[in-house]
Amino acid sequence: MVRYSMLMCSLLVVGVTYRVHVIITRPLPPDIQDQTKVRILDEIGRISNHMLDILLSAGLPIGPPVKWLVDSVFSCMVGSMTSHNDDVQIIDQTIQDVHVRVFKPKRPARKANYPTLMYIHGGGWTWLTVNSYSAFLAQLANKTGTLIIAPEYRKAPLHHFPAPYRDCEIVMYQILLGKSGLPVDKYHVMVGGDGSGGNLAAAVAQEFRKKIFMQVLINPALQILDLHIPSYVDNHDVIGGITSPKRQIHQWLLYTKISLSYTSNLMKNSHVSPELRYSKFSSYVNSSQYMPHSLNITNRQTSTAYTYDFESVQTFQGIVTNTTLAPMMQTNLNGIPSAYVISSQYDVIRDEGIMYATRLWESDVKVKLKYYPSTFHGFLLFSTEGPFQLEAGVKALQELSDFIRFQLRGYTS
């Protein structure tokens, strides 16, 4: 028994040592700051991806216990478990049966009502909660002097598209009607979000065009038509635990309640018909047309070589051009709110925000595009005090806050 215990301990030490060696020696772009922190984040993400693959392969449900664990770990990573902001009052309530968390700056607004931002959190439409975003949103509310309303929308896979969007749509409708029960300046209502939350925010902005003052899209996921745009290829496995084509595809499939068996076909980009490949919609993801050369982001261009899988084409027909699901496919951009768009170099959906921002600008929509080289998907959330606070995140949060305050000057203290 003693020998067996010693053997097990030795194997454990060897295993841990090996994993530490893998983390330390795994290639990482040299321009990324805070490399040790990013290596650890990448490793946590890779472990999470592997565990999710096992869960899905075994046909086990993504239930509350699994989601609670993911949310708790993420909350610890971004400091939401320990961070407190005495300058912001946090209120939990419901708006038309949708739970929301409200972040209200304690310093008084110049007017009785506050400029208001409805912020939709990310997490691939499946993971995370408003709770894990509390530290970030409290900081943003304090820095901008805005009232932030964060809906706890329903999540996939139990509640698939369009349920998450409908929850956000309902909350925004009540805010604009003045029926939220909160001190909202209805003339300065904004919508924002990151990742999948950026997707929902862009769709809400299109629905309520001319009624919303501004939209904030942070690393938004905007389309599922072409999964071989340059950013998908550039970031195939750069920081695979944080962003990868497979990870993004799984998120889309869970959101749309389409079988994960289509993963390989989406990886091959064979899910769209030849007619659609040569339609106006494909031009919206054409990097040679909508990626500004001045940014010098990539040498690649959107590929024109495609394969087709009949079953996949049939399954995704009508889905890839649904503008509520994929806001980037919107043809009519007139009247869409002005936009602040953040894009990161090491992100498979990097190009989507950039190309959408370019199209908005060409449609006479005011756009501020902030491209952050040497950053990755979700970096802005690590702007709060915590074990993984990143310099780039702190900088980006300050620049976003400065921009919002500038747009609202005369309306914030």
Short mmCIF file of C-alpha atoms in Angstrom, two decimals, residues 161-348:
data_model
loop_
_atom_site.label_atom_id
_atom_site.label_comp_id
_atom_site.label_asym_id
_atom_site.label_seq_id
_atom_site.Cartn_x
_atom_site.Cartn_y
_atom_site.Cartn_z
CA PHE A 161 -32.02 31.37 -30.78
CA PRO A 162 -34.01 33.59 -30.76
CA ALA A 163 -34.78 33.41 -27.00
CA PRO A 164 -31.61 35.26 -25.81
CA TYR A 165 -32.23 38.01 -28.35
CA ARG A 166 -35.90 38.32 -27.42
CA ASP A 167 -34.99 38.92 -23.76
CA CYS A 168 -32.62 41.74 -24.74
CA GLU A 169 -35.17 43.16 -27.18
CA ILE A 170 -37.86 43.24 -24.47
CA VAL A 171 -35.59 45.04 -22.00
CA MET A 172 -34.54 47.64 -24.57
CA TYR A 173 -38.16 48.21 -25.59
CA GLN A 174 -39.16 48.90 -22.00
CA ILE A 175 -36.17 51.21 -21.50
CA LEU A 176 -37.07 53.27 -24.56
CA LEU A 177 -40.72 53.41 -23.53
CA GLY A 178 -39.70 54.77 -20.14
CA LYS A 179 -41.23 51.77 -18.38
CA SER A 180 -38.09 50.32 -16.81
CA GLY A 181 -38.76 52.05 -13.50
CA LEU A 182 -35.25 53.52 -13.63
CA PRO A 183 -33.97 57.11 -14.08
CA VAL A 184 -33.22 56.76 -17.80
CA ASP A 185 -32.53 59.67 -20.14
CA LYS A 186 -34.43 58.26 -23.12
CA TYR A 187 -32.57 60.56 -25.51
CA HIS A 188 -29.22 59.04 -24.60
CA VAL A 189 -29.78 55.30 -24.52
CA MET A 190 -26.92 53.10 -25.68
CA VAL A 191 -26.50 49.38 -26.24
CA GLY A 192 -23.28 47.41 -25.99
CA GLY A 193 -21.80 43.97 -25.52
CA ASP A 194 -18.80 41.76 -26.10
CA GLY A 195 -18.44 38.56 -28.14
CA SER A 196 -21.87 36.94 -28.34
CA GLY A 197 -23.14 39.94 -26.37
CA GLY A 198 -21.79 42.13 -29.17
CA ASN A 199 -23.82 40.02 -31.58
CA LEU A 200 -26.99 40.63 -29.56
CA ALA A 201 -26.18 44.32 -29.15
CA ALA A 202 -25.71 44.80 -32.91
CA ALA A 203 -29.03 43.06 -33.59
CA VAL A 204 -30.81 45.23 -31.00
CA ALA A 205 -29.23 48.36 -32.51
CA GLN A 206 -30.58 47.40 -35.93
CA GLU A 207 -34.05 46.73 -34.55
CA PHE A 208 -34.24 50.06 -32.72
CA ARG A 209 -32.39 52.17 -35.27
CA LYS A 210 -32.88 55.93 -34.89
CA LYS A 211 -34.02 55.38 -31.30
CA ILE A 212 -30.64 54.42 -29.83
CA PHE A 213 -27.93 57.01 -29.30
CA MET A 214 -24.89 54.76 -29.73
CA GLN A 215 -23.75 51.14 -29.85
CA VAL A 216 -20.58 49.63 -28.38
CA LEU A 217 -19.43 46.41 -30.04
CA ILE A 218 -16.48 44.69 -28.36
CA ASN A 219 -14.99 41.76 -30.32
CA PRO A 220 -18.48 41.03 -31.73
CA ALA A 221 -19.47 37.73 -33.37
CA LEU A 222 -21.48 38.90 -36.36
CA GLN A 223 -21.68 36.22 -39.04
CA ILE A 224 -21.70 32.50 -39.75
CA LEU A 225 -21.65 32.66 -43.55
CA ASP A 226 -17.90 32.39 -44.08
CA LEU A 227 -15.70 30.66 -41.52
CA HIS A 228 -12.53 30.98 -43.59
CA ILE A 229 -12.17 34.76 -43.46
CA PRO A 230 -8.55 35.78 -42.74
CA SER A 231 -8.93 36.01 -38.96
CA TYR A 232 -10.18 32.41 -38.76
CA VAL A 233 -7.11 31.24 -40.66
CA ASP A 234 -4.63 33.57 -38.92
CA ASN A 235 -5.78 32.46 -35.48
CA HIS A 236 -6.38 28.79 -36.08
CA ASP A 237 -4.29 27.81 -33.05
CA VAL A 238 -2.43 30.86 -31.79
CA ILE A 239 -4.12 31.00 -28.39
CA GLY A 240 -6.39 27.99 -28.81
CA GLY A 241 -7.66 28.02 -25.25
CA ILE A 242 -9.06 31.52 -25.72
CA THR A 243 -10.11 31.65 -29.35
CA SER A 244 -10.23 29.04 -32.12
CA PRO A 245 -12.45 28.15 -35.09
CA LYS A 246 -13.75 25.00 -33.38
CA ARG A 247 -14.60 26.87 -30.20
CA GLN A 248 -16.51 29.54 -32.14
CA ILE A 249 -18.32 26.97 -34.27
CA HIS A 250 -19.45 25.07 -31.19
CA GLN A 251 -20.88 28.30 -29.81
CA TRP A 252 -22.85 28.95 -33.00
CA LEU A 253 -24.20 25.39 -33.06
CA LEU A 254 -25.30 25.48 -29.43
CA TYR A 255 -26.98 28.86 -30.00
CA THR A 256 -28.87 27.68 -33.09
CA LYS A 257 -29.62 24.22 -31.65
CA ILE A 258 -28.03 22.53 -34.62
CA SER A 259 -26.27 19.21 -34.07
CA LEU A 260 -22.59 19.37 -33.22
CA SER A 261 -22.08 16.67 -35.85
CA TYR A 262 -21.91 19.55 -38.35
CA THR A 263 -18.71 20.85 -36.76
CA SER A 264 -16.39 19.28 -39.32
CA ASN A 265 -18.41 20.64 -42.25
CA LEU A 266 -18.37 24.14 -40.79
CA MET A 267 -14.62 23.78 -40.24
CA LYS A 268 -14.40 23.00 -43.98
CA ASN A 269 -16.67 25.98 -44.74
CA SER A 270 -18.96 23.72 -46.79
CA HIS A 271 -22.29 24.74 -45.28
CA VAL A 272 -23.32 27.47 -47.76
CA SER A 273 -24.78 27.02 -51.25
CA PRO A 274 -22.93 28.09 -54.42
CA GLU A 275 -25.66 30.67 -55.11
CA LEU A 276 -25.14 32.30 -51.72
CA ARG A 277 -21.35 32.21 -52.10
CA TYR A 278 -21.66 34.51 -55.09
CA SER A 279 -24.44 36.71 -53.74
CA LYS A 280 -24.31 40.20 -52.23
CA PHE A 281 -24.14 38.61 -48.77
CA SER A 282 -20.74 37.08 -49.49
CA SER A 283 -19.45 40.52 -50.46
CA TYR A 284 -20.08 41.62 -46.85
CA VAL A 285 -17.31 39.26 -45.67
CA ASN A 286 -14.92 40.11 -48.49
CA SER A 287 -11.76 41.26 -46.72
CA SER A 288 -10.26 42.78 -49.88
CA GLN A 289 -13.26 45.11 -50.00
CA TYR A 290 -13.89 45.92 -46.34
CA MET A 291 -10.58 45.45 -44.48
CA PRO A 292 -8.72 48.79 -44.49
CA HIS A 293 -5.21 48.27 -45.86
CA SER A 294 -3.93 51.06 -43.62
CA LEU A 295 -4.38 48.86 -40.56
CA ASN A 296 -1.90 46.34 -41.97
CA ILE A 297 -3.60 43.49 -40.13
CA THR A 298 -3.13 40.48 -42.41
CA ASN A 299 -1.66 39.40 -45.72
CA ARG A 300 -4.50 36.96 -46.31
CA GLN A 301 -7.77 37.58 -48.12
CA THR A 302 -11.16 35.92 -47.90
CA SER A 303 -10.82 32.70 -49.90
CA THR A 304 -12.80 32.13 -53.09
CA ALA A 305 -12.19 28.35 -53.09
CA TYR A 306 -15.12 26.45 -51.60
CA THR A 307 -16.47 22.95 -51.11
CA TYR A 308 -20.14 22.11 -50.63
CA ASP A 309 -21.94 19.56 -48.50
CA PHE A 310 -25.55 19.20 -49.57
CA GLU A 311 -26.92 18.23 -46.17
CA SER A 312 -25.13 21.12 -44.45
CA VAL A 313 -26.31 23.56 -47.11
CA GLN A 314 -29.91 22.44 -46.53
CA THR A 315 -29.56 22.71 -42.76
CA PHE A 316 -28.10 26.21 -42.76
CA GLN A 317 -30.17 27.64 -45.59
CA GLY A 318 -31.91 30.76 -44.36
CA ILE A 319 -29.97 30.80 -41.10
CA VAL A 320 -26.73 32.37 -42.28
CA THR A 321 -28.53 35.42 -43.73
CA ASN A 322 -30.89 35.95 -40.80
CA THR A 323 -29.94 39.45 -39.65
CA THR A 324 -31.19 38.90 -36.11
CA LEU A 325 -28.82 35.95 -35.81
CA ALA A 326 -26.07 37.41 -37.99
CA PRO A 327 -26.26 41.24 -37.96
CA MET A 328 -23.39 41.50 -40.43
CA MET A 329 -25.78 40.29 -43.16
CA GLN A 330 -27.93 43.41 -42.82
CA THR A 331 -28.34 45.08 -46.21
CA ASN A 332 -30.05 48.27 -45.02
CA LEU A 333 -27.67 50.15 -42.73
CA ASN A 334 -29.46 53.49 -42.86
CA GLY A 335 -30.27 54.97 -39.49
CA ILE A 336 -28.24 52.48 -37.50
CA PRO A 337 -26.75 54.13 -34.38
CA SER A 338 -23.20 55.44 -34.37
CA ALA A 339 -20.75 52.79 -33.25
CA TYR A 340 -17.64 52.25 -31.16
CA VAL A 341 -16.11 48.98 -32.34
CA ILE A 342 -13.22 47.15 -30.68
CA SER A 343 -11.29 44.44 -32.50
CA SER A 344 -8.32 42.35 -31.33
CA GLN A 345 -5.48 40.91 -33.36
CA TYR A 346 -5.56 37.41 -31.91
CA ASP A 347 -9.24 36.61 -32.32
CA VAL A 348 -10.93 34.40 -34.93
#
